[in-house]
Amino acid sequence: MLTVVTLTKSKQPVAETFLVPSAAVVGDAQGQSWVFAVDDTLVVLTADHGEEFGEHGRFGHNRTLFEESIAVPLIVRWPGRATPGRRVTEPVQGVDLMPSLLDLAGLAVPSDVQGRSWAERLDAAPDEPAPVDLVWAELGTPGNEELALRWGRYKLIGERSEKSVEVFDLSLDPAERLDAASNLTDLTQRLGELALEQEAANHALAPRFRTRTVTLGDAARGLLDALGYTGGD
């Protein structure tokens, strides 16, 4: 038996009881809630971005590519398959989610997708080293064109218009305060080469996607500005 208490818009709590052996509850800020059985269900919890609270002088999101903005949780629950309590420290990308879910569902992963499946990591032994993959992020809001590349413990952040780069050793400097680019010149050059290769791969995909130009009304643009998606302040 599962009892769910939901706080509605009127601030009045509503209690509902469900006769299910095992269930998960998902709710939103509008007071809506859903319950579904999870004994044989793969549940993945993640997010599209983090949030900045002044760690590097900015607030909100879509402002920088520091960890507070791009590092998000990835929690997997699948009874009988994913080991409870196991933590994988190697980072993966949002683009890896689709091929991973296809892989876990026993479906074919298209050969031309950029993401890499992390399904096999659910079965790996806790002390088995994971492959060191490149992790990529980019920011394309007006006036703020950045890219970031993580390779193991090292992370490069590049600003396109200024043609400047910073390199951080996240194992020693997880808060990204100490730019080590001038002390790690060979590594910085290699990271820059890898970033250019990744950008070339991204651009090669462009012809496959059709785009069209739209004109936003004041209300829509104001909303997107407030969310940080158009570069408005």
CSV table of C-alpha atoms in Angstrom, one decimal, residues 2 32-34 41 60 70 77 91 96 99 101 109-110 119 130 133 188 193 206 220 222 229:
chain,number,residue,atom,x,y,z
A,2,LEU,CA,1.3,3.5,-0.9
A,32,GLN,CA,0.0,16.8,-10.5
A,33,SER,CA,1.2,13.3,-9.5
A,34,TRP,CA,1.5,10.0,-11.2
A,41,THR,CA,10.7,-0.8,-14.9
A,60,GLY,CA,21.1,31.2,-13.7
A,70,ILE,CA,26.8,21.5,-17.0
A,77,ARG,CA,17.1,2.3,-11.0
A,91,PRO,CA,31.3,11.2,-16.6
A,96,ASP,CA,24.6,9.2,-24.5
A,99,PRO,CA,21.8,4.9,-27.3
A,101,LEU,CA,18.2,3.2,-23.4
A,109,VAL,CA,21.6,1.6,-31.8
A,110,PRO,CA,21.9,3.5,-35.1
A,119,ALA,CA,24.7,0.1,-20.6
A,130,ALA,CA,35.9,2.6,-17.2
A,133,ASP,CA,35.8,9.0,-23.0
A,188,THR,CA,46.4,22.2,-23.8
A,193,GLU,CA,43.1,19.4,-31.3
A,206,ALA,CA,24.3,19.7,-39.9
A,220,ALA,CA,7.8,34.3,-26.4
A,222,GLY,CA,10.7,37.6,-23.1
A,229,TYR,CA,18.2,30.8,-24.1
